[in-house]
Amino acid sequence: MPLLGSIIKKVIDVSGTLNQNSNPVKEQEEVLMHLLKTAQDTAFGKYYGFKELLATEEPLVAFQETVPYFDYHQMHERWWAQTQKGLPDITWPGAPEYFALSSGTTGKASKRIPVTDEMIEAIRQAGIKQVSALANFELPADFFEKEIMMLGSSTNLQQNQGHLEGEISGISASNIPFWFKGYYKPGEEIAQIDDWDERVKHIAENAKNWDIGALSGIPSWMELMLKEVIKYHGVNNIHEVWPNLQVYTSGGVAFEPYEKSFNALLGKPITVIDTYLASEGFLAFQNSPETTAMKLVTDNAIYFEFVPFEPDYINADGSLCQDAPVLRLDQVEENVDYVLLISTVSGAWRYLIGDTIAFTDVSKAEIKITGRTKFFLNVVGSQLSVNKMNQAIQELEEQFSIKLPEFTVSAVKENDEFYHVWHLGVNEKGVIENEKLAQALDENLKAANKNYRVARSKALKGVKVHTIPLDLFYEWSGANKKKGGQVKMEKVMGEEKYTAFRDFVKSHL
């Protein structure tokens, strides 16, 4: 048994045991108090009277009653635009050295999320907690001597108005601790290559020089990288190149839709661990192999709030109505969809991150990502969430023994009648008739969603399915967003985006 691996494993086992006894509700109260005290002399803190809030008998309640909800555009227009110009002490003390570029949408500039030194340290600490949680996964000692392939956006950050910009994966990778650099692949030189395809080419060329034990990155881009490595070396699966690969940590995107196609690239089963790293911070990670749920990081720089995910509380643009009710961690229920709000050490306040979650275990603060606030199809009262869509697609995979890792759906009006038009990504076109897929999909959704069933009896005329090559989804994402980053493919497209996507597909078929 390797000596170094044994030592690391013992340290992880001890730290994992120490982290078991936590009190998420108390930790969250302490985090919010720290945020309010630290930011009380900022422009934001003075405007909303943080000092006065701290002096009340119930600061948590006063905070909710005083500070409104913010989506990115509201936060940017009112506050972060000044931060981007270099003005200090706007929503957090000082001026951030980094801004995280989100995966913006077609025709719109990328969002720029401030990333403070405190947030970089918080992400690092959350990463250590995740590593400590590996004590629960019964991994062999030699695993802890293997290298880790972290596939994200480029670490070649760009200068802009006195700060550095890049996607959060690139910012995080450019700040890895010195002791980790020997384990980190593809290494600093390759990671700095801006062109994603060129970076993957270099990864494929060097793959056999590395002893990879773990992978980390977005499932869709990870699949493409693995396929290129397999193709370059002329092998059947990735384990013929990296025989000691044992762990994959995904990030910020539900892994289930990709499970079948991802497993097809493997030579043997590996441990999949979900993580939740967003442009705004490291929010949660899978703490145990007994569940696929993720534990919120409740003691480290981020304060969480939860708004019930109900159509009445969501505006047409995906933002929150200001009168929507909000719950703290000690008030939520299990198996209910919530819109997630965060306040952070980067100066985000009651910020709508755009994701919806549900608790699988409130006492452990364990959650699963169920969708996006903007990926909610309710044009004709169907109230169709991404969670329901994913479930219906997974049922299709089982029914027809196919892999459907990517899809998108739109409500389209044809001859004054509404249809749900689905595009499904398949590796082999024409295996199943589109009409059969449409009928099965429709029946699955009727059985799972009462509102959808009612809509189908009234305003929703029918369902149409188009199967298209899977690569077209990746080409679309690559053409409109930065490859390798925190990409979240639009599961629900509005009319304008649907038209552009439809035309893109037609031009490539």
Short mmCIF file of C-alpha atoms in Angstrom, two decimals:
data_model
loop_
_atom_site.label_atom_id
_atom_site.label_comp_id
_atom_site.label_asym_id
_atom_site.label_seq_id
_atom_site.Cartn_x
_atom_site.Cartn_y
_atom_site.Cartn_z
CA MET A 1 0.00 0.00 0.00
CA PRO A 2 1.60 3.34 -1.03
CA LEU A 3 2.92 5.26 1.99
CA LEU A 4 1.91 8.78 0.88
CA GLY A 5 -1.55 7.63 -0.13
CA SER A 6 -2.01 5.92 3.23
CA ILE A 7 -1.03 9.09 5.10
CA ILE A 8 -3.37 11.28 3.03
CA LYS A 9 -6.21 8.80 3.44
CA LYS A 10 -5.76 8.73 7.24
CA VAL A 11 -5.80 12.55 7.40
CA ILE A 12 -8.97 12.62 5.29
CA ASP A 13 -10.62 9.94 7.42
CA VAL A 14 -9.94 11.96 10.60
CA SER A 15 -11.07 15.30 9.13
CA GLY A 16 -14.17 13.65 7.67
CA THR A 17 -15.10 12.34 11.11
CA LEU A 18 -14.61 15.78 12.65
CA ASN A 19 -16.93 17.37 10.06
CA GLN A 20 -19.86 15.06 10.82
CA ASN A 21 -21.27 17.01 13.78
CA SER A 22 -22.51 20.28 12.34
CA ASN A 23 -25.54 22.45 12.98
CA PRO A 24 -26.53 23.95 9.59
CA VAL A 25 -29.17 26.35 11.01
CA LYS A 26 -26.79 27.82 13.60
CA GLU A 27 -23.98 27.99 11.05
CA GLN A 28 -26.20 29.94 8.68
CA GLU A 29 -27.12 32.46 11.38
CA GLU A 30 -23.43 33.01 12.08
CA VAL A 31 -22.66 33.44 8.37
CA LEU A 32 -25.32 36.13 7.93
CA MET A 33 -24.17 38.00 11.03
CA HIS A 34 -20.61 37.94 9.67
CA LEU A 35 -21.78 39.22 6.27
CA LEU A 36 -23.79 42.08 7.80
CA LYS A 37 -21.01 43.15 10.18
CA THR A 38 -18.33 43.03 7.49
CA ALA A 39 -20.38 44.99 4.91
CA GLN A 40 -22.02 47.52 7.26
CA ASP A 41 -19.77 50.39 6.12
CA THR A 42 -20.09 49.69 2.39
CA ALA A 43 -22.36 51.79 0.20
CA PHE A 44 -24.86 48.92 0.15
CA GLY A 45 -24.65 48.41 3.92
CA LYS A 46 -25.22 52.07 4.62
CA TYR A 47 -28.12 52.31 2.16
CA TYR A 48 -29.97 49.41 3.78
CA GLY A 49 -28.93 50.25 7.33
CA PHE A 50 -26.95 47.15 8.26
CA LYS A 51 -25.84 48.71 11.56
CA GLU A 52 -29.48 49.25 12.51
CA LEU A 53 -30.38 45.70 11.41
CA LEU A 54 -27.65 44.29 13.64
CA ALA A 55 -29.02 46.22 16.60
CA THR A 56 -32.50 44.70 16.33
CA GLU A 57 -33.64 41.73 18.40
CA GLU A 58 -34.02 39.56 15.29
CA PRO A 59 -31.44 40.60 12.65
CA LEU A 60 -32.38 37.70 10.34
CA VAL A 61 -36.00 38.85 10.19
CA ALA A 62 -35.01 42.52 9.85
CA PHE A 63 -32.69 41.60 6.98
CA GLN A 64 -35.54 39.89 5.12
CA GLU A 65 -37.90 42.80 5.72
CA THR A 66 -35.42 45.47 4.61
CA VAL A 67 -33.31 44.18 1.72
CA PRO A 68 -35.15 43.39 -1.54
CA TYR A 69 -34.49 40.50 -3.93
CA PHE A 70 -31.98 41.10 -6.71
CA ASP A 71 -31.39 39.33 -9.98
CA TYR A 72 -28.15 39.96 -11.87
CA HIS A 73 -29.43 42.87 -13.92
CA GLN A 74 -30.80 44.68 -10.88
CA MET A 75 -27.62 44.07 -8.89
CA HIS A 76 -25.45 45.20 -11.77
CA GLU A 77 -27.37 48.34 -12.67
CA ARG A 78 -27.72 49.58 -9.10
CA TRP A 79 -24.42 48.45 -7.58
CA TRP A 80 -21.94 46.23 -9.43
CA ALA A 81 -21.53 48.62 -12.39
CA GLN A 82 -19.70 50.91 -9.95
CA THR A 83 -17.60 48.02 -8.70
CA GLN A 84 -16.59 47.18 -12.28
CA LYS A 85 -15.34 50.75 -12.69
CA GLY A 86 -12.95 50.18 -9.81
CA LEU A 87 -14.83 52.01 -7.08
CA PRO A 88 -14.19 50.35 -3.68
CA ASP A 89 -16.58 49.50 -0.85
CA ILE A 90 -19.74 49.26 -2.95
CA THR A 91 -21.36 45.97 -1.87
CA TRP A 92 -18.29 44.48 -0.13
CA PRO A 93 -15.21 46.10 1.44
CA GLY A 94 -12.44 46.90 -1.01
CA ALA A 95 -12.42 46.22 -4.75
CA PRO A 96 -12.35 42.66 -6.18
CA GLU A 97 -9.36 41.53 -8.19
CA TYR A 98 -11.48 39.14 -10.28
CA PHE A 99 -14.80 39.07 -12.10
CA ALA A 100 -16.34 35.75 -13.13
CA LEU A 101 -17.84 35.74 -16.61
CA SER A 102 -21.00 33.69 -16.74
CA SER A 103 -22.10 31.73 -19.82
CA GLY A 104 -24.08 34.56 -21.35
CA THR A 105 -26.89 34.11 -23.84
CA THR A 106 -26.88 34.75 -27.56
CA GLY A 107 -26.77 38.42 -28.45
CA LYS A 108 -26.09 39.52 -24.88
CA ALA A 109 -22.86 40.38 -23.09
CA SER A 110 -21.61 37.96 -20.46
CA LYS A 111 -22.53 38.69 -16.88
CA ARG A 112 -19.65 39.81 -14.69
CA ILE A 113 -19.85 38.53 -11.11
CA PRO A 114 -17.36 40.00 -8.59
CA VAL A 115 -15.02 37.45 -7.01
CA THR A 116 -13.29 38.76 -3.89
CA ASP A 117 -10.25 37.35 -2.11
CA GLU A 118 -12.64 36.11 0.58
CA MET A 119 -14.63 34.19 -2.04
CA ILE A 120 -11.51 32.58 -3.50
CA GLU A 121 -10.58 31.44 0.01
CA ALA A 122 -14.16 30.24 0.58
CA ILE A 123 -14.04 28.18 -2.63
CA ARG A 124 -10.73 26.72 -1.52
CA GLN A 125 -12.14 25.83 1.91
CA ALA A 126 -15.24 24.26 0.35
CA GLY A 127 -12.92 22.20 -1.86
CA ILE A 128 -11.08 20.98 1.23
CA LYS A 129 -14.41 20.02 2.80
CA GLN A 130 -15.28 18.06 -0.33
CA VAL A 131 -11.95 16.25 -0.22
CA SER A 132 -12.57 15.46 3.46
CA ALA A 133 -15.92 13.96 2.48
CA LEU A 134 -14.05 11.38 0.38
CA ALA A 135 -13.58 9.54 3.69
CA ASN A 136 -17.18 8.38 3.22
CA PHE A 137 -16.57 6.82 -0.21
CA GLU A 138 -14.25 3.92 0.71
CA LEU A 139 -11.61 4.78 -1.88
CA PRO A 140 -8.31 2.87 -1.79
CA ALA A 141 -5.20 4.58 -0.45
CA ASP A 142 -3.43 4.62 -3.83
CA PHE A 143 -6.23 6.79 -5.26
CA PHE A 144 -4.86 9.73 -3.27
CA GLU A 145 -1.58 9.60 -5.18
CA LYS A 146 -3.21 9.84 -8.61
CA GLU A 147 -3.55 12.97 -10.74
CA ILE A 148 -6.75 14.96 -11.23
CA MET A 149 -7.97 16.20 -14.61
CA MET A 150 -9.80 19.50 -14.07
CA LEU A 151 -11.49 20.46 -17.33
CA GLY A 152 -12.78 24.01 -17.22
CA SER A 153 -12.38 27.27 -19.08
CA SER A 154 -8.99 28.82 -19.79
CA THR A 155 -6.85 30.02 -16.89
CA ASN A 156 -5.51 32.74 -19.19
CA LEU A 157 -7.53 35.53 -17.54
CA GLN A 158 -8.04 38.84 -19.31
CA GLN A 159 -7.23 42.30 -17.95
CA ASN A 160 -10.14 44.75 -17.91
CA GLN A 161 -10.27 48.09 -16.08
CA GLY A 162 -7.76 47.04 -13.46
CA HIS A 163 -9.15 43.58 -12.72
CA LEU A 164 -8.91 40.08 -14.21
CA GLU A 165 -11.81 38.32 -15.94
CA GLY A 166 -12.56 34.71 -16.78
CA GLU A 167 -15.02 31.94 -16.00
CA ILE A 168 -15.11 30.74 -12.41
CA SER A 169 -13.47 27.42 -13.29
CA GLY A 170 -10.56 29.31 -14.84
CA ILE A 171 -10.27 31.68 -11.87
CA SER A 172 -10.34 28.76 -9.43
CA ALA A 173 -7.76 26.77 -11.38
CA SER A 174 -5.45 29.81 -11.58
CA ASN A 175 -5.54 30.02 -7.77
CA ILE A 176 -4.90 26.39 -6.86
CA PRO A 177 -2.52 25.99 -3.88
CA PHE A 178 1.15 25.30 -4.65
CA TRP A 179 1.04 21.85 -3.04
CA PHE A 180 -1.75 20.75 -5.41
CA LYS A 181 0.01 21.70 -8.64
CA GLY A 182 1.80 18.36 -8.89
CA TYR A 183 -1.58 16.58 -8.97
CA TYR A 184 -3.34 19.07 -11.26
CA LYS A 185 -3.77 18.20 -14.93
CA PRO A 186 -3.71 19.24 -17.74
CA GLY A 187 -1.16 21.54 -16.07
CA GLU A 188 -0.74 25.30 -16.20
CA GLU A 189 0.63 25.56 -19.74
CA ILE A 190 -2.19 23.62 -21.42
CA ALA A 191 -4.85 25.14 -19.14
CA GLN A 192 -3.94 28.61 -20.40
CA ILE A 193 -4.81 27.79 -24.02
CA ASP A 194 -7.84 29.93 -24.88
CA ASP A 195 -9.17 27.84 -27.76
CA TRP A 196 -11.05 24.92 -26.21
CA ASP A 197 -10.61 22.57 -29.16
CA GLU A 198 -6.87 23.27 -29.24
CA ARG A 199 -6.65 22.66 -25.48
CA VAL A 200 -8.45 19.30 -25.84
CA LYS A 201 -6.09 18.38 -28.68
CA HIS A 202 -3.11 18.89 -26.36
CA ILE A 203 -4.85 16.90 -23.62
CA ALA A 204 -5.36 13.99 -26.02
CA GLU A 205 -1.74 14.10 -27.16
CA ASN A 206 -0.44 14.03 -23.57
CA ALA A 207 -3.07 11.75 -22.04
CA LYS A 208 -0.90 8.64 -21.77
CA ASN A 209 1.76 10.58 -19.87
CA TRP A 210 -0.63 11.09 -16.95
CA ASP A 211 -1.95 8.71 -14.32
CA ILE A 212 -5.44 10.19 -13.93
CA GLY A 213 -7.46 9.01 -10.94
CA ALA A 214 -10.22 11.63 -11.00
CA LEU A 215 -12.03 13.91 -13.44
CA SER A 216 -13.71 17.22 -12.65
CA GLY A 217 -15.85 19.35 -14.98
CA ILE A 218 -19.19 19.91 -16.70
CA PRO A 219 -20.61 16.58 -18.04
CA SER A 220 -21.21 17.70 -21.62
CA TRP A 221 -17.70 19.07 -22.15
CA MET A 222 -16.14 16.19 -20.22
CA GLU A 223 -17.82 13.74 -22.59
CA LEU A 224 -16.43 15.55 -25.62
CA MET A 225 -12.92 15.57 -24.14
CA LEU A 226 -13.08 11.85 -23.31
CA LYS A 227 -14.27 11.05 -26.83
CA GLU A 228 -11.33 12.96 -28.31
CA VAL A 229 -8.84 11.13 -26.07
CA ILE A 230 -10.40 7.77 -26.98
CA LYS A 231 -10.40 8.64 -30.68
CA TYR A 232 -6.81 9.94 -30.69
CA HIS A 233 -5.46 6.76 -29.09
CA GLY A 234 -7.68 4.38 -31.05
CA VAL A 235 -9.06 2.62 -27.98
CA ASN A 236 -12.53 1.44 -26.98
CA ASN A 237 -12.90 3.33 -23.71
CA ILE A 238 -11.11 5.82 -21.48
CA HIS A 239 -9.90 3.17 -19.03
CA GLU A 240 -7.57 1.85 -21.73
CA VAL A 241 -5.78 5.20 -21.46
CA TRP A 242 -6.32 5.95 -17.75
CA PRO A 243 -6.70 2.52 -16.07
CA ASN A 244 -6.70 4.02 -12.56
CA LEU A 245 -9.60 6.42 -13.17
CA GLN A 246 -11.97 5.93 -10.23
CA VAL A 247 -13.84 9.21 -9.55
CA TYR A 248 -15.72 11.87 -11.52
CA THR A 249 -16.97 15.07 -9.92
CA SER A 250 -19.48 17.00 -11.98
CA GLY A 251 -20.30 20.60 -11.24
CA GLY A 252 -23.37 22.80 -11.28
CA VAL A 253 -25.34 20.63 -13.73
CA ALA A 254 -27.47 17.58 -12.89
CA PHE A 255 -25.54 14.45 -13.95
CA GLU A 256 -28.52 12.11 -14.44
CA PRO A 257 -29.34 13.19 -18.04
CA TYR A 258 -25.76 12.37 -19.06
CA GLU A 259 -25.38 9.13 -17.12
CA LYS A 260 -26.02 6.67 -19.98
CA SER A 261 -23.83 8.40 -22.56
CA PHE A 262 -21.06 9.07 -20.02
CA ASN A 263 -20.95 5.46 -18.81
CA ALA A 264 -20.65 4.30 -22.42
CA LEU A 265 -17.17 5.86 -22.49
CA LEU A 266 -15.95 3.86 -19.49
CA GLY A 267 -14.41 0.43 -19.25
CA LYS A 268 -15.59 -0.11 -15.67
CA PRO A 269 -17.84 1.69 -13.16
CA ILE A 270 -16.47 4.74 -11.36
CA THR A 271 -17.68 6.81 -8.41
CA VAL A 272 -19.65 9.90 -9.49
CA ILE A 273 -19.71 12.77 -6.99
CA ASP A 274 -21.89 15.81 -7.66
CA THR A 275 -20.67 19.30 -6.79
CA TYR A 276 -22.34 22.68 -7.11
CA LEU A 277 -19.82 25.31 -8.17
CA ALA A 278 -21.47 28.36 -9.71
CA SER A 279 -20.05 31.69 -10.86
CA GLU A 280 -21.20 33.06 -7.50
CA GLY A 281 -19.45 30.49 -5.30
CA PHE A 282 -19.06 26.86 -4.21
CA LEU A 283 -22.55 26.09 -2.90
CA ALA A 284 -22.75 22.35 -2.19
CA PHE A 285 -21.15 18.95 -2.68
CA GLN A 286 -22.12 15.31 -2.37
CA ASN A 287 -21.16 14.18 1.10
CA SER A 288 -22.00 10.47 0.99
CA PRO A 289 -22.25 7.57 -1.49
CA GLU A 290 -25.64 6.62 -0.01
CA THR A 291 -27.29 9.57 -1.78
CA THR A 292 -26.86 11.62 -4.94
CA ALA A 293 -27.98 14.71 -3.04
CA MET A 294 -25.51 17.48 -2.16
CA LYS A 295 -24.87 19.08 1.22
CA LEU A 296 -25.10 22.87 1.27
CA VAL A 297 -21.91 24.52 2.51
CA THR A 298 -23.64 26.27 5.41
CA ASP A 299 -20.62 27.48 7.41
CA ASN A 300 -18.55 29.15 4.73
CA ALA A 301 -19.23 32.59 3.23
CA ILE A 302 -22.72 32.05 1.74
CA TYR A 303 -26.12 32.66 3.35
CA PHE A 304 -29.02 30.78 1.73
CA GLU A 305 -32.72 31.66 1.46
CA PHE A 306 -35.53 29.85 -0.33
CA VAL A 307 -38.63 31.05 -2.20
CA PRO A 308 -41.30 28.46 -3.09
CA PHE A 309 -41.14 27.83 -6.84
CA GLU A 310 -44.67 28.84 -7.78
CA PRO A 311 -45.75 30.55 -11.03
CA ASP A 312 -47.35 33.41 -9.10
CA TYR A 313 -43.97 34.36 -7.64
CA ILE A 314 -41.99 34.35 -10.93
CA ASN A 315 -42.05 37.25 -13.39
CA ALA A 316 -42.05 36.64 -17.14
CA ASP A 317 -38.30 37.38 -17.33
CA GLY A 318 -37.51 34.80 -14.64
CA SER A 319 -36.99 37.34 -11.83
CA LEU A 320 -38.80 37.18 -8.49
CA CYS A 321 -41.84 39.17 -7.47
CA GLN A 322 -40.83 41.32 -4.50
CA ASP A 323 -43.82 40.13 -2.48
CA ALA A 324 -42.89 36.45 -2.90
CA PRO A 325 -42.58 34.72 0.50
CA VAL A 326 -39.11 33.62 1.59
CA LEU A 327 -37.99 30.89 3.97
CA ARG A 328 -34.85 30.29 6.02
CA LEU A 329 -33.15 26.94 6.38
CA ASP A 330 -35.12 26.11 9.54
CA GLN A 331 -38.44 26.70 7.71
CA VAL A 332 -38.12 24.63 4.53
CA GLU A 333 -39.72 21.28 3.75
CA GLU A 334 -38.44 18.26 1.89
CA ASN A 335 -39.40 17.46 -1.73
CA VAL A 336 -40.59 21.00 -2.48
CA ASP A 337 -39.03 23.06 -5.27
CA TYR A 338 -37.49 26.35 -4.11
CA VAL A 339 -35.89 29.27 -5.91
CA LEU A 340 -32.44 29.71 -4.39
CA LEU A 341 -31.27 33.09 -3.05
CA ILE A 342 -27.75 33.75 -1.79
CA SER A 343 -25.86 36.49 0.04
CA THR A 344 -22.07 36.17 -0.17
CA VAL A 345 -18.62 37.49 0.71
CA SER A 346 -18.40 38.77 -2.88
CA GLY A 347 -21.15 41.30 -2.18
CA ALA A 348 -24.16 39.49 -3.64
CA TRP A 349 -27.26 40.21 -1.53
CA ARG A 350 -30.48 38.18 -1.63
CA TYR A 351 -29.32 37.30 -5.10
CA LEU A 352 -31.35 35.15 -7.48
CA ILE A 353 -28.78 32.67 -8.74
CA GLY A 354 -31.32 31.28 -11.24
CA ASP A 355 -31.43 27.69 -10.00
CA THR A 356 -34.26 25.81 -8.32
CA ILE A 357 -33.51 23.17 -5.71
CA ALA A 358 -35.37 20.70 -3.49
CA PHE A 359 -34.34 19.34 -0.10
CA THR A 360 -33.91 15.61 0.21
CA ASP A 361 -32.91 15.85 3.90
CA VAL A 362 -33.52 19.11 5.76
CA SER A 363 -31.65 18.08 8.92
CA LYS A 364 -28.47 17.51 6.88
CA ALA A 365 -29.15 20.49 4.54
CA GLU A 366 -28.94 18.12 1.56
CA ILE A 367 -30.39 19.24 -1.76
CA LYS A 368 -30.71 18.36 -5.42
CA ILE A 369 -30.81 20.81 -8.33
CA THR A 370 -34.23 20.60 -9.98
CA GLY A 371 -34.01 23.23 -12.72
CA ARG A 372 -33.70 26.88 -13.64
CA THR A 373 -36.20 29.67 -12.98
CA LYS A 374 -36.05 30.61 -16.66
CA PHE A 375 -36.42 26.98 -17.75
CA PHE A 376 -40.05 26.84 -16.69
CA LEU A 377 -42.52 26.23 -19.49
CA ASN A 378 -45.88 27.73 -18.58
CA VAL A 379 -47.06 29.43 -21.78
CA VAL A 380 -50.35 27.53 -21.81
CA GLY A 381 -50.58 26.66 -18.12
CA SER A 382 -48.55 23.46 -18.36
CA GLN A 383 -46.31 24.44 -15.40
CA LEU A 384 -43.57 22.18 -16.73
CA SER A 385 -40.35 22.33 -14.72
CA VAL A 386 -36.97 21.06 -15.91
CA ASN A 387 -37.13 18.41 -13.20
CA LYS A 388 -40.31 16.98 -14.78
CA MET A 389 -38.76 17.24 -18.23
CA ASN A 390 -35.64 15.35 -17.13
CA GLN A 391 -37.76 12.61 -15.60
CA ALA A 392 -39.82 12.26 -18.79
CA ILE A 393 -36.66 12.07 -20.91
CA GLN A 394 -35.18 9.41 -18.62
CA GLU A 395 -38.37 7.37 -19.02
CA LEU A 396 -37.96 7.66 -22.80
CA GLU A 397 -34.42 6.33 -22.50
CA GLU A 398 -35.68 3.33 -20.58
CA GLN A 399 -38.64 2.71 -22.90
CA PHE A 400 -36.65 2.80 -26.12
CA SER A 401 -33.14 1.85 -24.88
CA ILE A 402 -31.61 5.05 -26.21
CA LYS A 403 -29.37 7.79 -24.81
CA LEU A 404 -30.73 11.37 -24.76
CA PRO A 405 -28.25 13.51 -22.81
CA GLU A 406 -29.39 16.82 -24.37
CA PHE A 407 -32.79 18.26 -25.24
CA THR A 408 -34.61 21.54 -25.56
CA VAL A 409 -38.32 22.38 -25.74
CA SER A 410 -40.29 25.41 -26.85
CA ALA A 411 -43.92 26.46 -26.89
CA VAL A 412 -44.58 27.26 -30.55
CA LYS A 413 -47.73 28.76 -32.03
CA GLU A 414 -48.78 27.26 -35.36
CA ASN A 415 -52.05 28.23 -37.06
CA ASP A 416 -53.24 29.89 -33.82
CA GLU A 417 -52.62 26.72 -31.80
CA PHE A 418 -49.79 25.94 -29.34
CA TYR A 419 -47.49 22.93 -29.58
CA HIS A 420 -44.58 21.84 -27.45
CA VAL A 421 -41.73 21.30 -29.90
CA TRP A 422 -38.90 19.15 -28.58
CA HIS A 423 -35.43 18.70 -30.07
CA LEU A 424 -33.70 15.57 -28.75
CA GLY A 425 -29.98 14.95 -29.16
CA VAL A 426 -29.18 11.39 -30.30
CA ASN A 427 -25.97 9.68 -31.37
CA GLU A 428 -27.74 7.83 -34.17
CA LYS A 429 -30.46 9.63 -36.08
CA GLY A 430 -33.61 7.80 -37.10
CA VAL A 431 -33.40 4.89 -34.67
CA ILE A 432 -36.90 5.59 -33.34
CA GLU A 433 -39.71 7.31 -35.23
CA ASN A 434 -40.26 10.86 -34.03
CA GLU A 435 -44.01 10.28 -33.79
CA LYS A 436 -43.53 7.37 -31.38
CA LEU A 437 -41.19 9.45 -29.22
CA ALA A 438 -43.65 12.34 -29.19
CA GLN A 439 -46.53 10.11 -28.13
CA ALA A 440 -44.51 8.45 -25.35
CA LEU A 441 -43.16 11.78 -24.13
CA ASP A 442 -46.66 13.24 -24.04
CA GLU A 443 -48.01 10.28 -22.07
CA ASN A 444 -45.12 10.39 -19.59
CA LEU A 445 -45.75 14.07 -18.86
CA LYS A 446 -49.50 13.60 -18.55
CA ALA A 447 -48.96 10.88 -15.97
CA ALA A 448 -46.45 12.95 -13.96
CA ASN A 449 -47.97 16.44 -14.08
CA LYS A 450 -51.62 17.29 -13.47
CA ASN A 451 -51.26 20.83 -14.83
CA TYR A 452 -49.72 19.52 -18.02
CA ARG A 453 -52.55 17.02 -18.39
CA VAL A 454 -55.12 19.82 -18.03
CA ALA A 455 -53.25 22.02 -20.52
CA ARG A 456 -53.25 19.19 -23.08
CA SER A 457 -57.03 18.99 -22.84
CA LYS A 458 -57.34 22.72 -23.54
CA ALA A 459 -54.83 25.19 -24.99
CA LEU A 460 -51.91 22.85 -25.72
CA LYS A 461 -52.75 21.20 -29.04
CA GLY A 462 -49.99 18.61 -29.18
CA VAL A 463 -46.35 17.56 -28.98
CA LYS A 464 -43.79 17.41 -31.77
CA VAL A 465 -40.36 15.78 -31.58
CA HIS A 466 -37.30 16.28 -33.77
CA THR A 467 -34.29 14.03 -33.21
CA ILE A 468 -31.03 15.67 -34.22
CA PRO A 469 -27.35 14.66 -33.97
CA LEU A 470 -26.07 15.21 -30.45
CA ASP A 471 -23.06 17.12 -31.73
CA LEU A 472 -25.36 19.92 -32.92
CA PHE A 473 -26.20 20.76 -29.31
CA TYR A 474 -22.49 21.07 -28.53
CA GLU A 475 -21.83 23.09 -31.68
CA TRP A 476 -24.69 25.44 -30.74
CA SER A 477 -23.32 25.87 -27.22
CA GLY A 478 -19.79 26.32 -28.51
CA ALA A 479 -20.93 28.94 -31.04
CA ASN A 480 -22.82 30.96 -28.44
CA LYS A 481 -20.93 30.33 -25.21
CA LYS A 482 -17.42 29.67 -23.94
CA LYS A 483 -16.60 25.99 -24.29
CA GLY A 484 -15.58 24.14 -21.17
CA GLY A 485 -17.11 26.58 -18.70
CA GLN A 486 -20.21 26.62 -16.55
CA VAL A 487 -22.52 26.04 -19.52
CA LYS A 488 -26.16 25.34 -18.86
CA MET A 489 -27.88 24.46 -22.11
CA GLU A 490 -31.23 26.18 -22.50
CA LYS A 491 -33.74 23.44 -21.83
CA VAL A 492 -36.56 25.89 -22.49
CA MET A 493 -36.28 28.37 -25.35
CA GLY A 494 -38.40 31.41 -26.00
CA GLU A 495 -39.66 32.24 -29.47
CA GLU A 496 -36.61 34.23 -30.59
CA LYS A 497 -34.07 31.70 -29.29
CA TYR A 498 -36.10 28.78 -30.68
CA THR A 499 -36.16 30.36 -34.16
CA ALA A 500 -32.40 30.87 -34.07
CA PHE A 501 -31.81 27.31 -32.87
CA ARG A 502 -34.21 25.83 -35.44
CA ASP A 503 -32.44 27.74 -38.25
CA PHE A 504 -29.06 26.66 -36.91
CA VAL A 505 -30.14 23.02 -36.94
CA LYS A 506 -31.56 23.27 -40.47
CA SER A 507 -28.35 24.83 -41.77
CA HIS A 508 -26.26 22.00 -40.33
CA LEU A 509 -28.38 19.02 -41.41
#
